[in-house]
CSV table of N, CA, C and O in Angstrom, one decimal:
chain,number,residue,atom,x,y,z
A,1413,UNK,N,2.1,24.7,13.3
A,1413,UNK,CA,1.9,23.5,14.1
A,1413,UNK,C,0.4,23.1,13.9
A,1413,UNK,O,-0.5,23.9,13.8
A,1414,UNK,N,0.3,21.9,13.9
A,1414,UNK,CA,-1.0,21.4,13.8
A,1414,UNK,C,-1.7,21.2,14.4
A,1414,UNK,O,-1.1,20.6,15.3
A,1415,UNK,N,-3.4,21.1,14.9
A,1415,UNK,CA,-3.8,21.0,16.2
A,1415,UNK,C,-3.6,19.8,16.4
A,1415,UNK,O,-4.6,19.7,17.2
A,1416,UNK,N,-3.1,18.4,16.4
A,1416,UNK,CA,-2.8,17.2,17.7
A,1416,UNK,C,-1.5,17.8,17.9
A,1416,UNK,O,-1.2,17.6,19.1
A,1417,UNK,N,-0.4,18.6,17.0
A,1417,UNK,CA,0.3,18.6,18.0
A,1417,UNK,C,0.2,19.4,19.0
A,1417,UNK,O,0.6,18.9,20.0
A,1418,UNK,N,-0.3,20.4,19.0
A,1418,UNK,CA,-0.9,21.8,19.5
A,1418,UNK,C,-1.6,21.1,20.9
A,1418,UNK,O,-1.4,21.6,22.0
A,1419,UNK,N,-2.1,20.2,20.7
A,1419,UNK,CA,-3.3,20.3,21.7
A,1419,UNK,C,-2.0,18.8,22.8
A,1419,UNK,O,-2.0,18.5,24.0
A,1420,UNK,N,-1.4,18.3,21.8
A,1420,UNK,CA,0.4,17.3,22.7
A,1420,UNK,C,1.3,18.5,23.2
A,1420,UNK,O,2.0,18.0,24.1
A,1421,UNK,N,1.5,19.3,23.1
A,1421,UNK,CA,2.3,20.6,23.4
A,1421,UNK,C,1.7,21.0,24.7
A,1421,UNK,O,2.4,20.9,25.7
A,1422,UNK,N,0.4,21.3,24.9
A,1422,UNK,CA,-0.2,21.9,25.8
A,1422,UNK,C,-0.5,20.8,26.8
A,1422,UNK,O,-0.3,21.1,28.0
A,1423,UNK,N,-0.8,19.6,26.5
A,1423,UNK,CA,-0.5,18.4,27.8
A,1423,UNK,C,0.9,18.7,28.0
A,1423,UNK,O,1.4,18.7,29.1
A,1424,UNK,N,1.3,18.8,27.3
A,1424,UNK,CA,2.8,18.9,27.8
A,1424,UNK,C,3.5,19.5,28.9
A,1424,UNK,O,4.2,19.1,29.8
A,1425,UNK,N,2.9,21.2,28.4
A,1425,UNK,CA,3.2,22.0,29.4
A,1425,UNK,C,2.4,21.7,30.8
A,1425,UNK,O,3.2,21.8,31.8
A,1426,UNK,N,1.2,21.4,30.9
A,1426,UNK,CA,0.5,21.2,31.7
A,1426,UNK,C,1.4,20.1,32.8
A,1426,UNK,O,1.9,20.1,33.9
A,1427,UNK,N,1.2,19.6,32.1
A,1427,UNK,CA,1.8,17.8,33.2
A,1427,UNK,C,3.6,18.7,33.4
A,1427,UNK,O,4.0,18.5,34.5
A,1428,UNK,N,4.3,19.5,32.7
A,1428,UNK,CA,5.4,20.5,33.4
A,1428,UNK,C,5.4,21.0,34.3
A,1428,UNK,O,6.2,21.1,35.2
A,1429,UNK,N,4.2,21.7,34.2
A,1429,UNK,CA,3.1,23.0,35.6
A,1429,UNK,C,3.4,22.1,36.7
A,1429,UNK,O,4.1,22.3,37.7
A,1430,UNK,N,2.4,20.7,36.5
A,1430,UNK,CA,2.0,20.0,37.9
A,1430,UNK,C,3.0,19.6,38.3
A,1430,UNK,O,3.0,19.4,39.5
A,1431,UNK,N,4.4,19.2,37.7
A,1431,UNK,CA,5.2,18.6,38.1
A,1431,UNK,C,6.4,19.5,39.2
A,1431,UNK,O,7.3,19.2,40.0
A,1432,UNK,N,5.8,20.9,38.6
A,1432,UNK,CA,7.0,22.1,38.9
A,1432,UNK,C,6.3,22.2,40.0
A,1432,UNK,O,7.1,22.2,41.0
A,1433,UNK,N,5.1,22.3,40.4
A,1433,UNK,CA,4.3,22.7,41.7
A,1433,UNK,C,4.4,22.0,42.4
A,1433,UNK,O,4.3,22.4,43.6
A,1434,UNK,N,4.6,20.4,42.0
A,1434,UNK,CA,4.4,19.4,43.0
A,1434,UNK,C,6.0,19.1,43.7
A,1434,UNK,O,6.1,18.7,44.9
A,1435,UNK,N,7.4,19.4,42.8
A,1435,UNK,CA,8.6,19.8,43.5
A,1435,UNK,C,8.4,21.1,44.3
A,1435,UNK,O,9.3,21.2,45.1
A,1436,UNK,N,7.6,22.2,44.4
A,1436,UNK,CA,7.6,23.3,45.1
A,1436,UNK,C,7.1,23.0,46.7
A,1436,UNK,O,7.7,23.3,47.7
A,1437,UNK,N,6.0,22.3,46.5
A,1437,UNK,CA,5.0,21.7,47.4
A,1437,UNK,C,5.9,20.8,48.4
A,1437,UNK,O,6.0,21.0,49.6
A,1438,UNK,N,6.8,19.5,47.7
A,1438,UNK,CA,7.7,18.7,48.0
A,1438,UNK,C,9.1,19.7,49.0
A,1438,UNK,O,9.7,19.5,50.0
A,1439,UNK,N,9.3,20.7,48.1
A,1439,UNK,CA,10.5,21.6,48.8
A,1439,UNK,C,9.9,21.6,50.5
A,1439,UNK,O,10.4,21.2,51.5
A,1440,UNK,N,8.5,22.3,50.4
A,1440,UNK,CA,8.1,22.5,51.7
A,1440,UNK,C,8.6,21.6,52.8
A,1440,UNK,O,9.4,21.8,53.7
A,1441,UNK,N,7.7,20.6,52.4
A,1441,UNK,CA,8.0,19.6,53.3
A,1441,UNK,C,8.7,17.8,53.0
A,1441,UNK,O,8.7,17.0,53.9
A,1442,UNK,N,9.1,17.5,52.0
A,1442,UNK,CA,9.5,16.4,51.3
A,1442,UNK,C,10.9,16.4,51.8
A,1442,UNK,O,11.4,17.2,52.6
A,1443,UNK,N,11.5,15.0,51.2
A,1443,UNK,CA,13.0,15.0,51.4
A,1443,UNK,C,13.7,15.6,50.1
A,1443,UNK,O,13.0,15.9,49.1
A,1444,UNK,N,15.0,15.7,50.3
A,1444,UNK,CA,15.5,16.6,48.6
A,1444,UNK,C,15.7,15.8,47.8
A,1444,UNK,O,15.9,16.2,46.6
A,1445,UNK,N,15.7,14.6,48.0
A,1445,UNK,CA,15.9,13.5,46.5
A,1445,UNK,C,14.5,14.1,45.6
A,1445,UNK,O,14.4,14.7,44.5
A,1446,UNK,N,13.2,13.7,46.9
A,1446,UNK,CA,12.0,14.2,45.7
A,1446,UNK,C,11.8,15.2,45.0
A,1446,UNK,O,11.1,15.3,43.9
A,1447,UNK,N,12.5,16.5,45.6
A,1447,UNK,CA,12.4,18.2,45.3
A,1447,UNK,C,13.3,17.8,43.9
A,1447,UNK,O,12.7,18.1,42.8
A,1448,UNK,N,14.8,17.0,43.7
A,1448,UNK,CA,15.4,17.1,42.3
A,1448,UNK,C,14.6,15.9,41.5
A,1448,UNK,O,14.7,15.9,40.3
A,1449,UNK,N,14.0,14.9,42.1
A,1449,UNK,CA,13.3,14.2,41.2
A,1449,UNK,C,12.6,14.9,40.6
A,1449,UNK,O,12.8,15.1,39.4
A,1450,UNK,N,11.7,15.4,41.5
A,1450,UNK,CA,10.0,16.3,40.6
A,1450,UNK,C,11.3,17.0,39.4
A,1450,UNK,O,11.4,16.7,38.2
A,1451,UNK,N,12.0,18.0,40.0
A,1451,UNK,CA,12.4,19.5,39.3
A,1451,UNK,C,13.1,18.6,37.7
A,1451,UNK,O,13.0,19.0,36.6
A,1452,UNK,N,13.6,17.7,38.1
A,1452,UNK,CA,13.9,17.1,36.7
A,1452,UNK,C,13.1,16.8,35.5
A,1452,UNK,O,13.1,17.2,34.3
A,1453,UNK,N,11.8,15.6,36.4
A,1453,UNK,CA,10.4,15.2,35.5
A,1453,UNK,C,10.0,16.3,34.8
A,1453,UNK,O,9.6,16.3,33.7
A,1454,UNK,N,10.1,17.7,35.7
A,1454,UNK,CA,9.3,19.0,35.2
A,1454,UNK,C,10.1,19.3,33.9
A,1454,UNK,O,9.5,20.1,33.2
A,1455,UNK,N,11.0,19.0,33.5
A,1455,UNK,CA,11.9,19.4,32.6
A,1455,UNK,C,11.6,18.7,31.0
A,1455,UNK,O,11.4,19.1,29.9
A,1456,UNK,N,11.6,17.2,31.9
A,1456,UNK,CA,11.1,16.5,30.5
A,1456,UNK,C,9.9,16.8,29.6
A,1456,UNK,O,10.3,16.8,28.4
A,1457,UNK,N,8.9,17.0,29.7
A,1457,UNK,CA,7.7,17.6,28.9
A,1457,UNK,C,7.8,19.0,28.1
A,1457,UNK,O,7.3,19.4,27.1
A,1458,UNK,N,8.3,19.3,28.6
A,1458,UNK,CA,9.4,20.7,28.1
A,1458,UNK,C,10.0,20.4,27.0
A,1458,UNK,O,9.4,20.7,26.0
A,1459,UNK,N,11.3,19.8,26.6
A,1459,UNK,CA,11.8,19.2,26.4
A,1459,UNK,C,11.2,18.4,24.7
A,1459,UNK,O,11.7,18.3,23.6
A,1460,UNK,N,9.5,17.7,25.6
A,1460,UNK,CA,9.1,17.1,24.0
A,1460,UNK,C,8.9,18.6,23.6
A,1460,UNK,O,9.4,18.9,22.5
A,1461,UNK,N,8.1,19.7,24.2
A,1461,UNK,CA,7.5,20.1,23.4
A,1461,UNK,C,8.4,21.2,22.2
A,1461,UNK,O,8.0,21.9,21.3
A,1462,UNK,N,9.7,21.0,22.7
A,1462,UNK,CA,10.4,21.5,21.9
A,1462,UNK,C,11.1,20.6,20.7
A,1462,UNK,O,11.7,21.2,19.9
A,1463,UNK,N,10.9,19.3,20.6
A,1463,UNK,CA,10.8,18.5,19.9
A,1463,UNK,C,9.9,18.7,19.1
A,1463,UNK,O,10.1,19.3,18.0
A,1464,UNK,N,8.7,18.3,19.6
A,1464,UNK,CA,7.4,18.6,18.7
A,1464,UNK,C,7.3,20.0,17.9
A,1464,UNK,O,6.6,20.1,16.9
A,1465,UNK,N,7.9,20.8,18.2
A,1465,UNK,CA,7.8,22.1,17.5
A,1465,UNK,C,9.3,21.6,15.8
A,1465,UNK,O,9.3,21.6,14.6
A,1466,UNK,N,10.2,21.4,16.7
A,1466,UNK,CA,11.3,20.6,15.7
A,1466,UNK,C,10.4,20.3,14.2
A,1466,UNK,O,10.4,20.8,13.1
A,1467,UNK,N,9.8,19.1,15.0
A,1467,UNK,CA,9.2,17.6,14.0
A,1467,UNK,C,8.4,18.7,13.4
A,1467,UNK,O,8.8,18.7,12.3
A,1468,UNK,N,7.8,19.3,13.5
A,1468,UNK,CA,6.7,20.5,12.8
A,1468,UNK,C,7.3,21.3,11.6
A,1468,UNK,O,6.7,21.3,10.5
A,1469,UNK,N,8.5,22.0,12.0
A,1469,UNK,CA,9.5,22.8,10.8
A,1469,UNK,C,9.7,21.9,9.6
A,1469,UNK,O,9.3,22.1,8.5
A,1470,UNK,N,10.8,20.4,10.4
A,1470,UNK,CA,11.0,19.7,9.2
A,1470,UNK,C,9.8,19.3,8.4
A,1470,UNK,O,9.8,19.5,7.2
A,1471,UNK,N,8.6,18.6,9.3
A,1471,UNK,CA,7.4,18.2,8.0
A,1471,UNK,C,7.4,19.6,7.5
A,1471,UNK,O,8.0,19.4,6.4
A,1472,UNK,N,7.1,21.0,7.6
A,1472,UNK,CA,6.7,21.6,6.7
A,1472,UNK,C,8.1,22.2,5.6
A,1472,UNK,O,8.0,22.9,4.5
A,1473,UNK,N,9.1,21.8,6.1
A,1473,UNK,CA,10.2,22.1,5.2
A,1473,UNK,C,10.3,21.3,4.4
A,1473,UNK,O,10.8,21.7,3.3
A,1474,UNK,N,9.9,19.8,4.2
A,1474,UNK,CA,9.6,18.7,3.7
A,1474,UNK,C,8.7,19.0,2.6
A,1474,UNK,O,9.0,18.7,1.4
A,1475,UNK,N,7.7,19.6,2.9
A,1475,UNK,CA,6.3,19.7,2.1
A,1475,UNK,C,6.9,20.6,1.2
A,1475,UNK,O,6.6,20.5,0.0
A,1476,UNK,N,7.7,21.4,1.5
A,1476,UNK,CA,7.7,22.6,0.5
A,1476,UNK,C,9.3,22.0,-0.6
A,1476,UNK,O,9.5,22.2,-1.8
A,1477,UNK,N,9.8,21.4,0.1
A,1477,UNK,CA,11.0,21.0,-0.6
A,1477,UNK,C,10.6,19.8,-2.1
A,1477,UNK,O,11.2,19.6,-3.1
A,1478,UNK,N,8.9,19.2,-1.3
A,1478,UNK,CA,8.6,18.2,-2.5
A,1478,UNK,C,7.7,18.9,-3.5
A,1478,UNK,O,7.2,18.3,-4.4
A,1479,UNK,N,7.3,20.2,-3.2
A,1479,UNK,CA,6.4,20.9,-3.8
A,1479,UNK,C,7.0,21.5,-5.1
A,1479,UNK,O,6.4,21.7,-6.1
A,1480,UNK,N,8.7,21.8,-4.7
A,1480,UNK,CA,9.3,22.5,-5.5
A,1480,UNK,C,10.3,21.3,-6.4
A,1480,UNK,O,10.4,21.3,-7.7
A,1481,UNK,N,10.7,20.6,-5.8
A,1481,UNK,CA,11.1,19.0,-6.8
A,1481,UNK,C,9.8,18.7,-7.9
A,1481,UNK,O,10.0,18.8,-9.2
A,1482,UNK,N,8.7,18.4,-7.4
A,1482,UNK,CA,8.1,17.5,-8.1
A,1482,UNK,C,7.2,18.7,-9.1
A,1482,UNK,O,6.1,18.3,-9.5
A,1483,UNK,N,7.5,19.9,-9.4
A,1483,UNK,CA,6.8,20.8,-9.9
A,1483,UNK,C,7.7,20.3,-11.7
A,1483,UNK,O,8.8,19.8,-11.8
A,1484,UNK,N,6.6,20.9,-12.9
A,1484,UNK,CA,7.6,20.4,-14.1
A,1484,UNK,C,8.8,21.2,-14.3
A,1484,UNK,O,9.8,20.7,-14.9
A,1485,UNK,N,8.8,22.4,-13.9
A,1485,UNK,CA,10.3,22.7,-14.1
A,1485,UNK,C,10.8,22.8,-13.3
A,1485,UNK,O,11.0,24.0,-13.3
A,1486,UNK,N,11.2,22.2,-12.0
A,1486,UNK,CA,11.9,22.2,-10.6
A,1486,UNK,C,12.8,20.8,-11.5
A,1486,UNK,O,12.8,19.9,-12.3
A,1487,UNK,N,13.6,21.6,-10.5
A,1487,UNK,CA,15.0,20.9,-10.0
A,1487,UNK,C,14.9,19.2,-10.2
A,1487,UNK,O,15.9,18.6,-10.7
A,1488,UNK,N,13.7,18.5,-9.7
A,1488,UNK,CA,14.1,16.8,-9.8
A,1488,UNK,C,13.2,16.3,-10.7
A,1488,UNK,O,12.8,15.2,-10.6
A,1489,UNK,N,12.8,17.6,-11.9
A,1489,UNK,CA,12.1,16.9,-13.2
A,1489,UNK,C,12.9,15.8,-14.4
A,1489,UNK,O,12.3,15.0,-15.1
A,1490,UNK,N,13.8,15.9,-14.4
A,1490,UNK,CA,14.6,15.0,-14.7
A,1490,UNK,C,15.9,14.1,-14.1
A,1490,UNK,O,16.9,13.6,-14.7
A,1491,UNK,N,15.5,14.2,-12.9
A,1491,UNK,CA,17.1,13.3,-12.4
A,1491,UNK,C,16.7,12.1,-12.1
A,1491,UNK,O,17.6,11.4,-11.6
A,1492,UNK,N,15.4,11.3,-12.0
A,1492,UNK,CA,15.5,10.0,-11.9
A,1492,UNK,C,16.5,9.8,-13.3
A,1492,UNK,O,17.5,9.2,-13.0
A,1493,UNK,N,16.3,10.0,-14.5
A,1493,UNK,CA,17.0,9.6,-16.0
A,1493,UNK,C,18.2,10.2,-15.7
A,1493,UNK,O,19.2,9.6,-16.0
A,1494,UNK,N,18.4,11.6,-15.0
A,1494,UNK,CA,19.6,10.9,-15.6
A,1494,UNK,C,20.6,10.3,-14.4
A,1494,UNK,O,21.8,10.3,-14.5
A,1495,UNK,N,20.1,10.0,-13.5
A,1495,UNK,CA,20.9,8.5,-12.5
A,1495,UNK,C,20.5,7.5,-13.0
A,1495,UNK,O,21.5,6.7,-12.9
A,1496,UNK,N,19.5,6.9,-13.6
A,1496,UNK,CA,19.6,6.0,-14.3
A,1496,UNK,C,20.6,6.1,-15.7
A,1496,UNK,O,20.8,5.0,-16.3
A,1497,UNK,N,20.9,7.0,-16.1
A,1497,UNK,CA,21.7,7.1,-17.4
A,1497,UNK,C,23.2,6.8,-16.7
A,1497,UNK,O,24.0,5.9,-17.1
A,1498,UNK,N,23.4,7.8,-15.7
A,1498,UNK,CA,24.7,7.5,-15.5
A,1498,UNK,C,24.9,6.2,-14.8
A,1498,UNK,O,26.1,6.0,-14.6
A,1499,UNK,N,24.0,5.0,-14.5
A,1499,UNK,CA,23.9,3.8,-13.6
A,1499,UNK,C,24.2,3.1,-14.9
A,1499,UNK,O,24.6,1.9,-14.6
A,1500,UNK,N,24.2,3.4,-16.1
A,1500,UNK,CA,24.0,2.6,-17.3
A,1500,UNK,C,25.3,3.1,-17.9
A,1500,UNK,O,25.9,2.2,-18.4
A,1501,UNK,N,25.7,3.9,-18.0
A,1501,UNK,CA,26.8,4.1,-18.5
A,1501,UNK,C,28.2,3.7,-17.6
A,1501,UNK,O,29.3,3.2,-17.9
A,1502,UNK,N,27.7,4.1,-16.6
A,1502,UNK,CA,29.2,2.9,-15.8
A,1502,UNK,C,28.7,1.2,-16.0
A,1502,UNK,O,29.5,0.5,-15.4
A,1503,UNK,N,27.9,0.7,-16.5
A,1503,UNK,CA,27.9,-0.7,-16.4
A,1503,UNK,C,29.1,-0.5,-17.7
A,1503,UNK,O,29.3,0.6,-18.3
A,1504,UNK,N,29.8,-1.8,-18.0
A,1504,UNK,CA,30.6,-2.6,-18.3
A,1504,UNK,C,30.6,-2.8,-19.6
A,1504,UNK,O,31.4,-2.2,-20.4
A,1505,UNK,N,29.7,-4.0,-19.9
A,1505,UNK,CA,28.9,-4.3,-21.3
A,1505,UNK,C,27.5,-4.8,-21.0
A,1505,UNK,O,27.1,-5.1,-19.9
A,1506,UNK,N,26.8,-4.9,-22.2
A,1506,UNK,CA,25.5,-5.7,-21.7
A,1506,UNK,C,25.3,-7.1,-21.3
A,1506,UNK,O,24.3,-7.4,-20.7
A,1507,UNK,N,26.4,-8.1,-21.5
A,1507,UNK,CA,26.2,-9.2,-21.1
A,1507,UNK,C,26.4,-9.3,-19.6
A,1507,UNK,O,25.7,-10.1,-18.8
A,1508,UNK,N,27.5,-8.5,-19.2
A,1508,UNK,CA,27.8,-8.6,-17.9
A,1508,UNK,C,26.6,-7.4,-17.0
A,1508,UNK,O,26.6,-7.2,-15.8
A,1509,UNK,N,25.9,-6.9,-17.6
A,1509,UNK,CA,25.3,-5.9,-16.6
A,1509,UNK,C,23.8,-7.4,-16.6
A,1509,UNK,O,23.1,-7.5,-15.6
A,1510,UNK,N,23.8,-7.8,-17.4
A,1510,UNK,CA,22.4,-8.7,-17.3
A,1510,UNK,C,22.7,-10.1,-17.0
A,1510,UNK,O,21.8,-10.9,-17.0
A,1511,UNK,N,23.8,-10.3,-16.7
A,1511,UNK,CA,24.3,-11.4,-15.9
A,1511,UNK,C,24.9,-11.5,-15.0
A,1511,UNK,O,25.7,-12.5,-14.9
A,1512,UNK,N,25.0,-10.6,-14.0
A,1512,UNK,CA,25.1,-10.0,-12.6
A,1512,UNK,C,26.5,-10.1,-12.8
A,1512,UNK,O,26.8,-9.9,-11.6
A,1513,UNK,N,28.0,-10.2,-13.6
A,1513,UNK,CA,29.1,-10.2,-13.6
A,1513,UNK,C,29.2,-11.4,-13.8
A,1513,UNK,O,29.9,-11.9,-12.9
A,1514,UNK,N,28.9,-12.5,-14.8
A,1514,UNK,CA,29.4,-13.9,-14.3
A,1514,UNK,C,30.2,-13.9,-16.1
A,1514,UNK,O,31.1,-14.6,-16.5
A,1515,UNK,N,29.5,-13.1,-16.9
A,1515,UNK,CA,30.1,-12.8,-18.1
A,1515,UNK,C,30.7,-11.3,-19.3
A,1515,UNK,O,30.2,-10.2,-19.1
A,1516,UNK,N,31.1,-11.3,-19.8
A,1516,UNK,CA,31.3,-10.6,-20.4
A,1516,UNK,C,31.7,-10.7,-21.8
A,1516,UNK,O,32.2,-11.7,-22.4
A,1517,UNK,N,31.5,-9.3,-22.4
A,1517,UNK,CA,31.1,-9.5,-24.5
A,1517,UNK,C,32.4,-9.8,-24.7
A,1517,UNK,O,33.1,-9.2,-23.8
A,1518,UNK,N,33.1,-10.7,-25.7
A,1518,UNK,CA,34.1,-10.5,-26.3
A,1518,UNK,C,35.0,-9.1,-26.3
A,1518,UNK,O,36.1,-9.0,-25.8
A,1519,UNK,N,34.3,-8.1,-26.9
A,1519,UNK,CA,35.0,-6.7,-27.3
A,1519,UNK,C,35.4,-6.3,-25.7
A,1519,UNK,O,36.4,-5.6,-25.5
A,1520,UNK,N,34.6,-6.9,-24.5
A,1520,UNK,CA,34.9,-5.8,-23.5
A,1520,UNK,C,36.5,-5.6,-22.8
A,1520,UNK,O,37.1,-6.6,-22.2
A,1521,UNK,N,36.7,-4.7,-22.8
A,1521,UNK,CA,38.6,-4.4,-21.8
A,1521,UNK,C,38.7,-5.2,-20.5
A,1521,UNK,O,39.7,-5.7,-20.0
A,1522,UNK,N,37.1,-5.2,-20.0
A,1522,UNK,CA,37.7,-5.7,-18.4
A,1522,UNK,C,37.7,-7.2,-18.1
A,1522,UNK,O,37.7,-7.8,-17.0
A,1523,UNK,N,37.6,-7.7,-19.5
A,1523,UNK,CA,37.4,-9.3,-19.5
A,1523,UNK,C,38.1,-10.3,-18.9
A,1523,UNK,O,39.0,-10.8,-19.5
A,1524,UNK,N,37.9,-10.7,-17.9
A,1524,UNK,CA,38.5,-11.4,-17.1
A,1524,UNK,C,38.1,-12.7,-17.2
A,1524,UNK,O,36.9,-13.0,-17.2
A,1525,UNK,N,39.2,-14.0,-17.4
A,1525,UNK,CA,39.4,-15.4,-17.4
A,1525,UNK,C,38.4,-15.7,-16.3
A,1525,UNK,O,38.5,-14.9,-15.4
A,1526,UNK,N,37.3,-16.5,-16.3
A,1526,UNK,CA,37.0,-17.3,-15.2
A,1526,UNK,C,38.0,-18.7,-14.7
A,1526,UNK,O,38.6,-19.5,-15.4
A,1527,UNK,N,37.9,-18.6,-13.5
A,1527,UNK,CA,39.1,-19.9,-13.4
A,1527,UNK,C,38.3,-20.6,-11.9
A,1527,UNK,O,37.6,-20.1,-11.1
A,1528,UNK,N,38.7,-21.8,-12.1
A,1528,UNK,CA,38.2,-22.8,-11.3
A,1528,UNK,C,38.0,-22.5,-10.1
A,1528,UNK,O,37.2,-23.2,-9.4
A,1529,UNK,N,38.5,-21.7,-9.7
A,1529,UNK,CA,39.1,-21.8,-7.7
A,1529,UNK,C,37.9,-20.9,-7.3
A,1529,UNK,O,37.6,-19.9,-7.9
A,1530,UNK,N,37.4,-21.3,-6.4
A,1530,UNK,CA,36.1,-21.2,-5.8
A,1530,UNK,C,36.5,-20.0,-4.9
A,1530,UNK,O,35.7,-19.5,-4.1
């Protein structure tokens, strides 16, 4: 964990403390709506800081996931090419891949009539 979150964690808990004390205080003498209000709020900050600890794993599971891709012989040293290879091999023919489909080469199989009807 890093220290802003470290130091968001520990407000966290803190404003949990005052809130758990201040339903304790409320039990005394309050009505019970405010004793389950507070005891709820006390819950929420809790709550982030188990979030925040979450968001902390994935960035560093992240960091290490692009450390080992983008290394030269890891795993995604070559798959931009070949998704672009295979993106190129399913096109069609070249006229129709550079004419967004409005034509196609003589030779090609999937050659379809254009016809008037809109």
């Amino acid at each position: 964990m890093n220290r802003s979150a470290g130091l968001l964690s520990a407000l966290y808990l803190a404003t949990s403390t005052g809130l758990a004390w201040t339903a304790v205080l409320a039990l005394r003498t309050g009505p019970p709506w405010a004793v389950c209000l507070l005891a709820a709020a006390s819950l929420v900050p809790v709550i982030a800081v188990v979030r925040e600890s979450v968001l902390c794993d994935q960035q560093r599971a992240l960091a290490e996931m692009r450390g080992r891709v983008a290394a030269p012989d890891g795993p995604g040293a070559q798959a931009a090419d070949t998704i672009v290879r295979a993106e190129l091999d399913t096109a069609c023919c070249e006229r129709w891949w550079t004419s967004c489909g409005t034509d196609h080469d003589s030779a090609c199989p999937r050659q379809v009539p254009r016809s008037s009807a809109a």
